[in-house]
Amino acid sequence: MEYTHTNIQNVKTSLENSGWVLLENQSENDLNEILYTLGKVIFITDVVVKSESKAMVTSTKGLDLHTDHHNANYILWFCIEQTDKGGETLILDADNIYSQLTPEQQAELHKINLFEHKIFPDDKEFHPLVFTDENGKREFYYSFWLVNRNDRENEALLSFQSLIRSTEPIKRKLKINDILIIDNHKMLHGRTEIEGSTNRYLKRFWIQSHKL
């Protein structure tokens, strides 16, 4: 959902119902209010192009659809500068993809553990692709590069990945002062290649949520 004015209740409702929200032309005060309301910021990243960096997030390359660390309930991006060509953000509902699989395939996905995206001291070696929270809500943790070698030919996973590739994602190019927030346990995200100027600068916040 897209809004031109900050309304915290609308933000929460959209995240709960749609899994994402875009807020246009926001101030830093708006940003701070949203961050404070949604939860605790656990990690901040400057998403900029670094020619010497090997990290995908700071390259000019497109990023395949994935989730970030599972400790982040929400991801928020605040656009400070944007490239003149490319750099669109991609969003896709992982639960909708899951719902297109057969019950047998769904059950198989629950058995798959991906390598942990190690950031925090208590991170473990693996985390499940599909998991449930304390309220029984189905959630996802997925990046193709974190798939265990033994699972790469798993028929259910291949079907899940094929559906991801064949489904048209939501595409939005953030403008300066725009804020995009997604439910990191529901929505996959990615990026198209940065083809123009390399002064693109997004501030990314991982947020551990207050309960909605």
mmCIF file with all atom_site columns, C-alpha atoms in Angstrom:
data_model
loop_
_atom_site.group_PDB
_atom_site.id
_atom_site.type_symbol
_atom_site.label_atom_id
_atom_site.label_alt_id
_atom_site.label_comp_id
_atom_site.label_asym_id
_atom_site.label_entity_id
_atom_site.label_seq_id
_atom_site.pdbx_PDB_ins_code
_atom_site.Cartn_x
_atom_site.Cartn_y
_atom_site.Cartn_z
_atom_site.occupancy
_atom_site.B_iso_or_equiv
_atom_site.pdbx_formal_charge
_atom_site.auth_seq_id
_atom_site.auth_comp_id
_atom_site.auth_asym_id
_atom_site.auth_atom_id
_atom_site.pdbx_PDB_model_num
ATOM 1   C CA . MET A 1 1   ? 0.000  0.000   0.000   1.00 0.00 ? 1   MET A CA 1
ATOM 2   C CA . GLU A 1 2   ? 1.107  3.576   -0.682  1.00 0.00 ? 2   GLU A CA 1
ATOM 3   C CA . TYR A 1 3   ? 0.474  6.711   1.353   1.00 0.00 ? 3   TYR A CA 1
ATOM 4   C CA . THR A 1 4   ? 1.558  10.331  1.094   1.00 0.00 ? 4   THR A CA 1
ATOM 5   C CA . HIS A 1 5   ? 1.191  11.103  4.802   1.00 0.00 ? 5   HIS A CA 1
ATOM 6   C CA . THR A 1 6   ? 2.428  9.251   7.835   1.00 0.00 ? 6   THR A CA 1
ATOM 7   C CA . ASN A 1 7   ? -0.326 7.495   9.776   1.00 0.00 ? 7   ASN A CA 1
ATOM 8   C CA . ILE A 1 8   ? 1.049  4.912   12.153  1.00 0.00 ? 8   ILE A CA 1
ATOM 9   C CA . GLN A 1 9   ? -2.180 2.931   12.325  1.00 0.00 ? 9   GLN A CA 1
ATOM 10  C CA . ASN A 1 10  ? -2.330 2.753   8.510   1.00 0.00 ? 10  ASN A CA 1
ATOM 11  C CA . VAL A 1 11  ? 1.295  1.597   8.487   1.00 0.00 ? 11  VAL A CA 1
ATOM 12  C CA . LYS A 1 12  ? 0.602  -1.172  10.971  1.00 0.00 ? 12  LYS A CA 1
ATOM 13  C CA . THR A 1 13  ? -2.575 -2.247  9.197   1.00 0.00 ? 13  THR A CA 1
ATOM 14  C CA . SER A 1 14  ? -0.840 -2.409  5.812   1.00 0.00 ? 14  SER A CA 1
ATOM 15  C CA . LEU A 1 15  ? 2.058  -4.411  7.207   1.00 0.00 ? 15  LEU A CA 1
ATOM 16  C CA . GLU A 1 16  ? -0.345 -6.846  8.814   1.00 0.00 ? 16  GLU A CA 1
ATOM 17  C CA . ASN A 1 17  ? -2.627 -7.199  5.770   1.00 0.00 ? 17  ASN A CA 1
ATOM 18  C CA . SER A 1 18  ? -0.398 -6.586  2.748   1.00 0.00 ? 18  SER A CA 1
ATOM 19  C CA . GLY A 1 19  ? 3.107  -7.112  4.114   1.00 0.00 ? 19  GLY A CA 1
ATOM 20  C CA . TRP A 1 20  ? 4.444  -3.771  2.857   1.00 0.00 ? 20  TRP A CA 1
ATOM 21  C CA . VAL A 1 21  ? 3.863  -0.031  2.847   1.00 0.00 ? 21  VAL A CA 1
ATOM 22  C CA . LEU A 1 22  ? 5.397  2.873   0.912   1.00 0.00 ? 22  LEU A CA 1
ATOM 23  C CA . LEU A 1 23  ? 5.380  6.355   2.447   1.00 0.00 ? 23  LEU A CA 1
ATOM 24  C CA . GLU A 1 24  ? 6.290  9.197   0.118   1.00 0.00 ? 24  GLU A CA 1
ATOM 25  C CA . ASN A 1 25  ? 8.251  12.350  0.966   1.00 0.00 ? 25  ASN A CA 1
ATOM 26  C CA . GLN A 1 26  ? 8.803  11.754  4.671   1.00 0.00 ? 26  GLN A CA 1
ATOM 27  C CA . SER A 1 27  ? 10.899 13.797  7.089   1.00 0.00 ? 27  SER A CA 1
ATOM 28  C CA . GLU A 1 28  ? 13.531 12.474  9.473   1.00 0.00 ? 28  GLU A CA 1
ATOM 29  C CA . ASN A 1 29  ? 11.063 13.147  12.290  1.00 0.00 ? 29  ASN A CA 1
ATOM 30  C CA . ASP A 1 30  ? 8.554  10.906  10.498  1.00 0.00 ? 30  ASP A CA 1
ATOM 31  C CA . LEU A 1 31  ? 11.264 8.277   10.124  1.00 0.00 ? 31  LEU A CA 1
ATOM 32  C CA . ASN A 1 32  ? 12.141 8.361   13.814  1.00 0.00 ? 32  ASN A CA 1
ATOM 33  C CA . GLU A 1 33  ? 8.479  8.187   14.845  1.00 0.00 ? 33  GLU A CA 1
ATOM 34  C CA . ILE A 1 34  ? 7.886  5.142   12.654  1.00 0.00 ? 34  ILE A CA 1
ATOM 35  C CA . LEU A 1 35  ? 10.997 3.378   13.913  1.00 0.00 ? 35  LEU A CA 1
ATOM 36  C CA . TYR A 1 36  ? 10.071 4.039   17.525  1.00 0.00 ? 36  TYR A CA 1
ATOM 37  C CA . THR A 1 37  ? 6.511  2.835   17.010  1.00 0.00 ? 37  THR A CA 1
ATOM 38  C CA . LEU A 1 38  ? 7.313  -0.370  15.117  1.00 0.00 ? 38  LEU A CA 1
ATOM 39  C CA . GLY A 1 39  ? 9.919  -1.705  17.521  1.00 0.00 ? 39  GLY A CA 1
ATOM 40  C CA . LYS A 1 40  ? 13.599 -1.898  18.333  1.00 0.00 ? 40  LYS A CA 1
ATOM 41  C CA . VAL A 1 41  ? 16.222 -1.177  15.663  1.00 0.00 ? 41  VAL A CA 1
ATOM 42  C CA . ILE A 1 42  ? 18.703 -4.056  15.832  1.00 0.00 ? 42  ILE A CA 1
ATOM 43  C CA . PHE A 1 43  ? 20.897 -3.290  12.804  1.00 0.00 ? 43  PHE A CA 1
ATOM 44  C CA . ILE A 1 44  ? 21.500 -0.344  10.466  1.00 0.00 ? 44  ILE A CA 1
ATOM 45  C CA . THR A 1 45  ? 23.160 -0.513  7.049   1.00 0.00 ? 45  THR A CA 1
ATOM 46  C CA . ASP A 1 46  ? 24.188 2.210   4.609   1.00 0.00 ? 46  ASP A CA 1
ATOM 47  C CA . VAL A 1 47  ? 23.109 0.755   1.272   1.00 0.00 ? 47  VAL A CA 1
ATOM 48  C CA . VAL A 1 48  ? 25.563 2.456   -1.063  1.00 0.00 ? 48  VAL A CA 1
ATOM 49  C CA . VAL A 1 49  ? 27.641 1.356   -4.027  1.00 0.00 ? 49  VAL A CA 1
ATOM 50  C CA . LYS A 1 50  ? 31.180 0.349   -3.064  1.00 0.00 ? 50  LYS A CA 1
ATOM 51  C CA . SER A 1 51  ? 33.237 -0.746  -6.023  1.00 0.00 ? 51  SER A CA 1
ATOM 52  C CA . GLU A 1 52  ? 35.738 -2.589  -3.821  1.00 0.00 ? 52  GLU A CA 1
ATOM 53  C CA . SER A 1 53  ? 33.086 -4.441  -1.818  1.00 0.00 ? 53  SER A CA 1
ATOM 54  C CA . LYS A 1 54  ? 32.251 -8.109  -2.369  1.00 0.00 ? 54  LYS A CA 1
ATOM 55  C CA . ALA A 1 55  ? 28.903 -7.771  -0.585  1.00 0.00 ? 55  ALA A CA 1
ATOM 56  C CA . MET A 1 56  ? 25.942 -8.031  -2.941  1.00 0.00 ? 56  MET A CA 1
ATOM 57  C CA . VAL A 1 57  ? 23.982 -5.303  -1.179  1.00 0.00 ? 57  VAL A CA 1
ATOM 58  C CA . THR A 1 58  ? 26.704 -2.727  -1.936  1.00 0.00 ? 58  THR A CA 1
ATOM 59  C CA . SER A 1 59  ? 27.323 -3.835  -5.524  1.00 0.00 ? 59  SER A CA 1
ATOM 60  C CA . THR A 1 60  ? 25.646 -2.509  -8.676  1.00 0.00 ? 60  THR A CA 1
ATOM 61  C CA . LYS A 1 61  ? 24.289 -5.954  -9.502  1.00 0.00 ? 61  LYS A CA 1
ATOM 62  C CA . GLY A 1 62  ? 20.663 -6.935  -9.251  1.00 0.00 ? 62  GLY A CA 1
ATOM 63  C CA . LEU A 1 63  ? 19.669 -8.861  -6.143  1.00 0.00 ? 63  LEU A CA 1
ATOM 64  C CA . ASP A 1 64  ? 17.540 -12.008 -6.321  1.00 0.00 ? 64  ASP A CA 1
ATOM 65  C CA . LEU A 1 65  ? 14.457 -12.163 -4.152  1.00 0.00 ? 65  LEU A CA 1
ATOM 66  C CA . HIS A 1 66  ? 15.234 -13.147 -0.565  1.00 0.00 ? 66  HIS A CA 1
ATOM 67  C CA . THR A 1 67  ? 14.607 -12.324 3.086   1.00 0.00 ? 67  THR A CA 1
ATOM 68  C CA . ASP A 1 68  ? 17.087 -10.780 5.513   1.00 0.00 ? 68  ASP A CA 1
ATOM 69  C CA . HIS A 1 69  ? 18.018 -12.040 8.973   1.00 0.00 ? 69  HIS A CA 1
ATOM 70  C CA . HIS A 1 70  ? 15.047 -13.673 10.709  1.00 0.00 ? 70  HIS A CA 1
ATOM 71  C CA . ASN A 1 71  ? 15.545 -11.578 13.862  1.00 0.00 ? 71  ASN A CA 1
ATOM 72  C CA . ALA A 1 72  ? 14.273 -8.624  11.830  1.00 0.00 ? 72  ALA A CA 1
ATOM 73  C CA . ASN A 1 73  ? 10.476 -8.641  11.763  1.00 0.00 ? 73  ASN A CA 1
ATOM 74  C CA . TYR A 1 74  ? 10.489 -5.567  9.550   1.00 0.00 ? 74  TYR A CA 1
ATOM 75  C CA . ILE A 1 75  ? 12.916 -3.954  7.137   1.00 0.00 ? 75  ILE A CA 1
ATOM 76  C CA . LEU A 1 76  ? 12.676 -0.200  6.571   1.00 0.00 ? 76  LEU A CA 1
ATOM 77  C CA . TRP A 1 77  ? 14.525 1.712   3.851   1.00 0.00 ? 77  TRP A CA 1
ATOM 78  C CA . PHE A 1 78  ? 14.829 5.491   3.858   1.00 0.00 ? 78  PHE A CA 1
ATOM 79  C CA . CYS A 1 79  ? 15.913 6.905   0.490   1.00 0.00 ? 79  CYS A CA 1
ATOM 80  C CA . ILE A 1 80  ? 18.561 9.631   0.692   1.00 0.00 ? 80  ILE A CA 1
ATOM 81  C CA . GLU A 1 81  ? 19.815 9.519   -2.925  1.00 0.00 ? 81  GLU A CA 1
ATOM 82  C CA . GLN A 1 82  ? 18.685 7.490   -5.927  1.00 0.00 ? 82  GLN A CA 1
ATOM 83  C CA . THR A 1 83  ? 20.312 6.387   -9.164  1.00 0.00 ? 83  THR A CA 1
ATOM 84  C CA . ASP A 1 84  ? 18.962 7.824   -12.413 1.00 0.00 ? 84  ASP A CA 1
ATOM 85  C CA . LYS A 1 85  ? 18.614 4.380   -14.005 1.00 0.00 ? 85  LYS A CA 1
ATOM 86  C CA . GLY A 1 86  ? 17.765 1.038   -12.437 1.00 0.00 ? 86  GLY A CA 1
ATOM 87  C CA . GLY A 1 87  ? 17.807 0.322   -8.722  1.00 0.00 ? 87  GLY A CA 1
ATOM 88  C CA . GLU A 1 88  ? 14.109 -0.534  -8.420  1.00 0.00 ? 88  GLU A CA 1
ATOM 89  C CA . THR A 1 89  ? 13.113 -2.438  -5.296  1.00 0.00 ? 89  THR A CA 1
ATOM 90  C CA . LEU A 1 90  ? 11.300 -5.738  -5.890  1.00 0.00 ? 90  LEU A CA 1
ATOM 91  C CA . ILE A 1 91  ? 8.791  -7.279  -3.464  1.00 0.00 ? 91  ILE A CA 1
ATOM 92  C CA . LEU A 1 92  ? 7.045  -10.658 -3.593  1.00 0.00 ? 92  LEU A CA 1
ATOM 93  C CA . ASP A 1 93  ? 4.711  -12.356 -1.121  1.00 0.00 ? 93  ASP A CA 1
ATOM 94  C CA . ALA A 1 94  ? 6.365  -15.630 -0.056  1.00 0.00 ? 94  ALA A CA 1
ATOM 95  C CA . ASP A 1 95  ? 3.168  -16.936 1.536   1.00 0.00 ? 95  ASP A CA 1
ATOM 96  C CA . ASN A 1 96  ? 1.312  -16.585 -1.778  1.00 0.00 ? 96  ASN A CA 1
ATOM 97  C CA . ILE A 1 97  ? 4.055  -18.609 -3.447  1.00 0.00 ? 97  ILE A CA 1
ATOM 98  C CA . TYR A 1 98  ? 3.854  -21.249 -0.716  1.00 0.00 ? 98  TYR A CA 1
ATOM 99  C CA . SER A 1 99  ? 0.061  -21.499 -1.102  1.00 0.00 ? 99  SER A CA 1
ATOM 100 C CA . GLN A 1 100 ? 0.467  -22.560 -4.751  1.00 0.00 ? 100 GLN A CA 1
ATOM 101 C CA . LEU A 1 101 ? 2.393  -25.688 -3.781  1.00 0.00 ? 101 LEU A CA 1
ATOM 102 C CA . THR A 1 102 ? 0.806  -29.050 -3.084  1.00 0.00 ? 102 THR A CA 1
ATOM 103 C CA . PRO A 1 103 ? 0.308  -30.087 0.576   1.00 0.00 ? 103 PRO A CA 1
ATOM 104 C CA . GLU A 1 104 ? 3.115  -32.613 0.124   1.00 0.00 ? 104 GLU A CA 1
ATOM 105 C CA . GLN A 1 105 ? 5.476  -29.943 -1.202  1.00 0.00 ? 105 GLN A CA 1
ATOM 106 C CA . GLN A 1 106 ? 4.528  -27.602 1.622   1.00 0.00 ? 106 GLN A CA 1
ATOM 107 C CA . ALA A 1 107 ? 5.276  -30.301 4.185   1.00 0.00 ? 107 ALA A CA 1
ATOM 108 C CA . GLU A 1 108 ? 8.649  -30.904 2.542   1.00 0.00 ? 108 GLU A CA 1
ATOM 109 C CA . LEU A 1 109 ? 9.593  -27.211 2.777   1.00 0.00 ? 109 LEU A CA 1
ATOM 110 C CA . HIS A 1 110 ? 9.061  -27.352 6.540   1.00 0.00 ? 110 HIS A CA 1
ATOM 111 C CA . LYS A 1 111 ? 11.889 -29.895 6.751   1.00 0.00 ? 111 LYS A CA 1
ATOM 112 C CA . ILE A 1 112 ? 14.452 -27.669 5.011   1.00 0.00 ? 112 ILE A CA 1
ATOM 113 C CA . ASN A 1 113 ? 16.977 -25.665 7.029   1.00 0.00 ? 113 ASN A CA 1
ATOM 114 C CA . LEU A 1 114 ? 19.047 -22.913 5.423   1.00 0.00 ? 114 LEU A CA 1
ATOM 115 C CA . PHE A 1 115 ? 22.435 -21.677 6.558   1.00 0.00 ? 115 PHE A CA 1
ATOM 116 C CA . GLU A 1 116 ? 22.169 -18.914 9.113   1.00 0.00 ? 116 GLU A CA 1
ATOM 117 C CA . HIS A 1 117 ? 22.946 -15.377 7.976   1.00 0.00 ? 117 HIS A CA 1
ATOM 118 C CA . LYS A 1 118 ? 25.360 -14.864 10.861  1.00 0.00 ? 118 LYS A CA 1
ATOM 119 C CA . ILE A 1 119 ? 25.239 -11.369 12.292  1.00 0.00 ? 119 ILE A CA 1
ATOM 120 C CA . PHE A 1 120 ? 24.526 -11.641 16.002  1.00 0.00 ? 120 PHE A CA 1
ATOM 121 C CA . PRO A 1 121 ? 26.475 -13.485 18.745  1.00 0.00 ? 121 PRO A CA 1
ATOM 122 C CA . ASP A 1 122 ? 23.749 -16.076 19.412  1.00 0.00 ? 122 ASP A CA 1
ATOM 123 C CA . ASP A 1 123 ? 23.176 -16.974 15.752  1.00 0.00 ? 123 ASP A CA 1
ATOM 124 C CA . LYS A 1 124 ? 23.078 -20.715 15.083  1.00 0.00 ? 124 LYS A CA 1
ATOM 125 C CA . GLU A 1 125 ? 24.296 -22.722 12.112  1.00 0.00 ? 125 GLU A CA 1
ATOM 126 C CA . PHE A 1 126 ? 20.896 -23.152 10.475  1.00 0.00 ? 126 PHE A CA 1
ATOM 127 C CA . HIS A 1 127 ? 17.385 -21.716 10.441  1.00 0.00 ? 127 HIS A CA 1
ATOM 128 C CA . PRO A 1 128 ? 14.221 -23.266 8.944   1.00 0.00 ? 128 PRO A CA 1
ATOM 129 C CA . LEU A 1 129 ? 12.896 -22.038 5.615   1.00 0.00 ? 129 LEU A CA 1
ATOM 130 C CA . VAL A 1 130 ? 9.316  -22.153 6.922   1.00 0.00 ? 130 VAL A CA 1
ATOM 131 C CA . PHE A 1 131 ? 8.587  -21.621 10.611  1.00 0.00 ? 131 PHE A CA 1
ATOM 132 C CA . THR A 1 132 ? 5.744  -20.470 12.843  1.00 0.00 ? 132 THR A CA 1
ATOM 133 C CA . ASP A 1 133 ? 5.727  -17.754 15.482  1.00 0.00 ? 133 ASP A CA 1
ATOM 134 C CA . GLU A 1 134 ? 4.263  -18.064 18.972  1.00 0.00 ? 134 GLU A CA 1
ATOM 135 C CA . ASN A 1 135 ? 0.803  -17.273 17.560  1.00 0.00 ? 135 ASN A CA 1
ATOM 136 C CA . GLY A 1 136 ? 1.004  -19.953 14.897  1.00 0.00 ? 136 GLY A CA 1
ATOM 137 C CA . LYS A 1 137 ? 1.592  -17.496 12.034  1.00 0.00 ? 137 LYS A CA 1
ATOM 138 C CA . ARG A 1 138 ? 3.557  -18.997 9.120   1.00 0.00 ? 138 ARG A CA 1
ATOM 139 C CA . GLU A 1 139 ? 6.812  -17.174 8.376   1.00 0.00 ? 139 GLU A CA 1
ATOM 140 C CA . PHE A 1 140 ? 9.695  -17.514 5.939   1.00 0.00 ? 140 PHE A CA 1
ATOM 141 C CA . TYR A 1 141 ? 13.487 -17.306 5.831   1.00 0.00 ? 141 TYR A CA 1
ATOM 142 C CA . TYR A 1 142 ? 14.892 -17.680 2.330   1.00 0.00 ? 142 TYR A CA 1
ATOM 143 C CA . SER A 1 143 ? 17.919 -16.815 0.220   1.00 0.00 ? 143 SER A CA 1
ATOM 144 C CA . PHE A 1 144 ? 18.991 -19.107 -2.599  1.00 0.00 ? 144 PHE A CA 1
ATOM 145 C CA . TRP A 1 145 ? 22.670 -18.691 -1.697  1.00 0.00 ? 145 TRP A CA 1
ATOM 146 C CA . LEU A 1 146 ? 22.020 -20.023 1.828   1.00 0.00 ? 146 LEU A CA 1
ATOM 147 C CA . VAL A 1 147 ? 20.504 -23.327 0.667   1.00 0.00 ? 147 VAL A CA 1
ATOM 148 C CA . ASN A 1 148 ? 22.346 -26.402 1.943   1.00 0.00 ? 148 ASN A CA 1
ATOM 149 C CA . ARG A 1 149 ? 23.986 -28.360 -0.880  1.00 0.00 ? 149 ARG A CA 1
ATOM 150 C CA . ASN A 1 150 ? 22.003 -31.461 0.063   1.00 0.00 ? 150 ASN A CA 1
ATOM 151 C CA . ASP A 1 151 ? 18.730 -29.607 -0.511  1.00 0.00 ? 151 ASP A CA 1
ATOM 152 C CA . ARG A 1 152 ? 19.511 -27.960 -3.856  1.00 0.00 ? 152 ARG A CA 1
ATOM 153 C CA . GLU A 1 153 ? 17.786 -30.702 -5.846  1.00 0.00 ? 153 GLU A CA 1
ATOM 154 C CA . ASN A 1 154 ? 14.835 -31.030 -3.495  1.00 0.00 ? 154 ASN A CA 1
ATOM 155 C CA . GLU A 1 155 ? 11.725 -31.171 -5.704  1.00 0.00 ? 155 GLU A CA 1
ATOM 156 C CA . ALA A 1 156 ? 9.601  -29.032 -3.389  1.00 0.00 ? 156 ALA A CA 1
ATOM 157 C CA . LEU A 1 157 ? 12.298 -26.372 -3.091  1.00 0.00 ? 157 LEU A CA 1
ATOM 158 C CA . LEU A 1 158 ? 12.813 -26.338 -6.866  1.00 0.00 ? 158 LEU A CA 1
ATOM 159 C CA . SER A 1 159 ? 9.072  -25.802 -7.335  1.00 0.00 ? 159 SER A CA 1
ATOM 160 C CA . PHE A 1 160 ? 9.119  -22.982 -4.755  1.00 0.00 ? 160 PHE A CA 1
ATOM 161 C CA . GLN A 1 161 ? 12.050 -21.354 -6.546  1.00 0.00 ? 161 GLN A CA 1
ATOM 162 C CA . SER A 1 162 ? 10.438 -21.802 -9.973  1.00 0.00 ? 162 SER A CA 1
ATOM 163 C CA . LEU A 1 163 ? 7.288  -20.038 -8.785  1.00 0.00 ? 163 LEU A CA 1
ATOM 164 C CA . ILE A 1 164 ? 9.386  -17.184 -7.393  1.00 0.00 ? 164 ILE A CA 1
ATOM 165 C CA . ARG A 1 165 ? 11.106 -16.742 -10.752 1.00 0.00 ? 165 ARG A CA 1
ATOM 166 C CA . SER A 1 166 ? 7.885  -16.913 -12.777 1.00 0.00 ? 166 SER A CA 1
ATOM 167 C CA . THR A 1 167 ? 5.811  -14.555 -10.601 1.00 0.00 ? 167 THR A CA 1
ATOM 168 C CA . GLU A 1 168 ? 5.846  -10.833 -11.386 1.00 0.00 ? 168 GLU A CA 1
ATOM 169 C CA . PRO A 1 169 ? 7.003  -8.942  -8.282  1.00 0.00 ? 169 PRO A CA 1
ATOM 170 C CA . ILE A 1 170 ? 5.824  -5.550  -7.106  1.00 0.00 ? 170 ILE A CA 1
ATOM 171 C CA . LYS A 1 171 ? 8.366  -3.012  -8.368  1.00 0.00 ? 171 LYS A CA 1
ATOM 172 C CA . ARG A 1 172 ? 8.917  0.406   -6.821  1.00 0.00 ? 172 ARG A CA 1
ATOM 173 C CA . LYS A 1 173 ? 11.702 2.921   -7.365  1.00 0.00 ? 173 LYS A CA 1
ATOM 174 C CA . LEU A 1 174 ? 12.121 4.927   -4.198  1.00 0.00 ? 174 LEU A CA 1
ATOM 175 C CA . LYS A 1 175 ? 12.442 8.679   -4.521  1.00 0.00 ? 175 LYS A CA 1
ATOM 176 C CA . ILE A 1 176 ? 14.391 10.904  -2.149  1.00 0.00 ? 176 ILE A CA 1
ATOM 177 C CA . ASN A 1 177 ? 12.735 10.950  1.308   1.00 0.00 ? 177 ASN A CA 1
ATOM 178 C CA . ASP A 1 178 ? 10.525 7.942   0.544   1.00 0.00 ? 178 ASP A CA 1
ATOM 179 C CA . ILE A 1 179 ? 10.209 5.214   3.168   1.00 0.00 ? 179 ILE A CA 1
ATOM 180 C CA . LEU A 1 180 ? 9.517  1.580   2.268   1.00 0.00 ? 180 LEU A CA 1
ATOM 181 C CA . ILE A 1 181 ? 8.712  -0.959  4.992   1.00 0.00 ? 181 ILE A CA 1
ATOM 182 C CA . ILE A 1 182 ? 8.165  -4.692  4.527   1.00 0.00 ? 182 ILE A CA 1
ATOM 183 C CA . ASP A 1 183 ? 7.305  -7.628  6.745   1.00 0.00 ? 183 ASP A CA 1
ATOM 184 C CA . ASN A 1 184 ? 10.586 -9.553  6.498   1.00 0.00 ? 184 ASN A CA 1
ATOM 185 C CA . HIS A 1 185 ? 8.905  -12.815 7.521   1.00 0.00 ? 185 HIS A CA 1
ATOM 186 C CA . LYS A 1 186 ? 6.317  -12.609 4.733   1.00 0.00 ? 186 LYS A CA 1
ATOM 187 C CA . MET A 1 187 ? 7.756  -10.619 1.824   1.00 0.00 ? 187 MET A CA 1
ATOM 188 C CA . LEU A 1 188 ? 10.767 -11.494 -0.286  1.00 0.00 ? 188 LEU A CA 1
ATOM 189 C CA . HIS A 1 189 ? 12.684 -8.482  -1.596  1.00 0.00 ? 189 HIS A CA 1
ATOM 190 C CA . GLY A 1 190 ? 15.314 -7.808  -4.223  1.00 0.00 ? 190 GLY A CA 1
ATOM 191 C CA . ARG A 1 191 ? 16.624 -5.102  -6.532  1.00 0.00 ? 191 ARG A CA 1
ATOM 192 C CA . THR A 1 192 ? 17.143 -4.492  -10.207 1.00 0.00 ? 192 THR A CA 1
ATOM 193 C CA . GLU A 1 193 ? 20.631 -3.675  -11.449 1.00 0.00 ? 193 GLU A CA 1
ATOM 194 C CA . ILE A 1 194 ? 21.949 -0.165  -10.789 1.00 0.00 ? 194 ILE A CA 1
ATOM 195 C CA . GLU A 1 195 ? 22.677 0.977   -14.320 1.00 0.00 ? 195 GLU A CA 1
ATOM 196 C CA . GLY A 1 196 ? 23.041 4.736   -13.922 1.00 0.00 ? 196 GLY A CA 1
ATOM 197 C CA . SER A 1 197 ? 24.728 6.977   -11.375 1.00 0.00 ? 197 SER A CA 1
ATOM 198 C CA . THR A 1 198 ? 26.302 5.170   -8.431  1.00 0.00 ? 198 THR A CA 1
ATOM 199 C CA . ASN A 1 199 ? 25.514 7.769   -5.773  1.00 0.00 ? 199 ASN A CA 1
ATOM 200 C CA . ARG A 1 200 ? 22.420 5.786   -4.736  1.00 0.00 ? 200 ARG A CA 1
ATOM 201 C CA . TYR A 1 201 ? 22.067 5.836   -0.935  1.00 0.00 ? 201 TYR A CA 1
ATOM 202 C CA . LEU A 1 202 ? 19.426 4.083   1.123   1.00 0.00 ? 202 LEU A CA 1
ATOM 203 C CA . LYS A 1 203 ? 19.491 3.754   4.897   1.00 0.00 ? 203 LYS A CA 1
ATOM 204 C CA . ARG A 1 204 ? 18.306 0.270   5.884   1.00 0.00 ? 204 ARG A CA 1
ATOM 205 C CA . PHE A 1 205 ? 16.954 -0.552  9.333   1.00 0.00 ? 205 PHE A CA 1
ATOM 206 C CA . TRP A 1 206 ? 16.266 -4.021  10.719  1.00 0.00 ? 206 TRP A CA 1
ATOM 207 C CA . ILE A 1 207 ? 13.469 -3.782  13.263  1.00 0.00 ? 207 ILE A CA 1
ATOM 208 C CA . GLN A 1 208 ? 12.462 -6.262  15.934  1.00 0.00 ? 208 GLN A CA 1
ATOM 209 C CA . SER A 1 209 ? 8.790  -5.575  16.351  1.00 0.00 ? 209 SER A CA 1
ATOM 210 C CA . HIS A 1 210 ? 6.498  -4.510  19.088  1.00 0.00 ? 210 HIS A CA 1
ATOM 211 C CA . LYS A 1 211 ? 3.448  -6.716  18.942  1.00 0.00 ? 211 LYS A CA 1
ATOM 212 C CA . LEU A 1 212 ? 0.800  -5.319  16.598  1.00 0.00 ? 212 LEU A CA 1
#
